[in-house]
Amino acid sequence: MNDSLVANLNNGRNTHVFNVTLIIMAILLHQSQVLFGINLSFSDIFCFVLILIMMINKEASLPVAPMIFFLIVSIIVLLSAVFFIPSIVMYNPSAISIVNDYLKLVAIFIYFITGYNLVKKRLVIKTIKWFSVSGILIGALGGVFTLFHIHFFTNLLYFDSTRFRGLMIDPNYFSVLQISAFVYFSRSEMKMRYKVAAFFLFIFSVLISGSKTGILTFIGYLAFRLCEYIFKKRKKMHVIGGQLIVVGCLLVCIPVVLTSLDFIFQYLSKVVPSFSRIQLLFTDFSGAFSENGSGRTVTWEVALRLIQLSPVIGIGIGTYSNVANELFYENHISHNTFLQLSSEWGLPLAFIFFLYVLTVLWKATTSGGSNNTNSILRDIIIILLLGSLAISLNNARILWLVLGALVSSLERNYSVDNAGDKDVQTILPIYQKEKEYDV
């Protein structure tokens, strides 16, 4: 009996340590800085500890297909960087650069495996909750600092002294993370006034970041939610009538808003100096992506040329900036995840990966039932993919963590949805117990 009591105490202590580590990792997903020339996050340490604990307790499992794909990608990008690129370009990649980029590749795969296994422990929503709560607190802190002109930690929290970036290295990355954190509040069962408050807090945090990418991503996500509401949810006639009246009123107000745009933009620019960048989206949309805006068109063109240079096996890892500079005198990354991965991995592997992601999203959208956890995970991936059109998020930790969780969650749903009649009686009790992680 004493041995049993000691074992229970040890299990309780281990569970507590695991939960605390998980919470810290979730919070630190909002932190990223360049240390020793490497873009690092302290969340990496805690993620490694989590997967180590699960391995020691024999609770970790590796999905076969993603593991094989990771090994293939590893072989291709290393061979391309070490042997192929030096043979076609007069440039020998630095061993340190290759090692650094490969460690990033290993790190994001560890996040994928961590998310995959957190589903089994029913801790996915807990992770997203702490990620989202810490996100809204950081955004609220930025709002207070901006409105009241508080200049503490300006070098740490702001980019170019005006654009709030939180604990991230880039304000665009920060803004996309803020929108990702908004998903939890919008999908959770809480009073509408709290959801509205969260909505405006996140909107304001994106505005103070001065991120055009963030604004467009937010608009894209809201458009997705609107389409979902219109086409997927059944509504009664009086509800439809009320909504049509609201839409009519909004249409009537549009001319008034348009005539007041200059005043609105001037006021917002005074309150939030970084808004002057976002204003370009409404006054000169094409200029917002030109050299006077953000230079995206140049980096995208360079990425396309690098893809043409090695379309099948890519240019590998640790080579992008130097090869781009050597050939095209442009040393910036592509600012587009789709182009970045296509240039580094090659078109075949990039196509397979993005097709896989789209398949996962489709399953999450069309699977029967109303699994709120899957909806939250799916929405976060959609937001990150929208943001990926203008920034490189291939090393975004939250993307791989959530993707692993969604893959695992769908596998468990699929096993029950496609069970035969004889299997249902056996599987259903287990399935109902495992579904508790949605609560």
Tab-separated table of N, CA, C and O in Angstrom, residues 54 73 145 192 368:
chain	number	residue	atom	x	y	z
A	54	MET	N	7.877	12.612	-22.304
A	54	MET	CA	6.970	11.639	-22.920
A	54	MET	C	7.731	10.399	-23.395
A	54	MET	O	7.214	9.277	-23.310
A	73	VAL	N	13.145	14.726	-46.847
A	73	VAL	CA	13.473	16.153	-46.943
A	73	VAL	C	14.899	16.396	-46.436
A	73	VAL	O	15.677	17.142	-47.058
A	145	PHE	N	1.114	50.709	-23.698
A	145	PHE	CA	2.381	51.406	-23.953
A	145	PHE	C	2.245	52.408	-25.097
A	145	PHE	O	2.818	53.499	-25.039
A	192	MET	N	-20.735	36.807	-25.349
A	192	MET	CA	-20.421	37.565	-26.556
A	192	MET	C	-19.634	38.834	-26.255
A	192	MET	O	-18.763	39.238	-27.031
A	368	GLY	N	-17.576	14.809	-40.091
A	368	GLY	CA	-18.873	14.909	-39.430
A	368	GLY	C	-18.731	15.391	-38.000
A	368	GLY	O	-17.680	15.323	-37.379
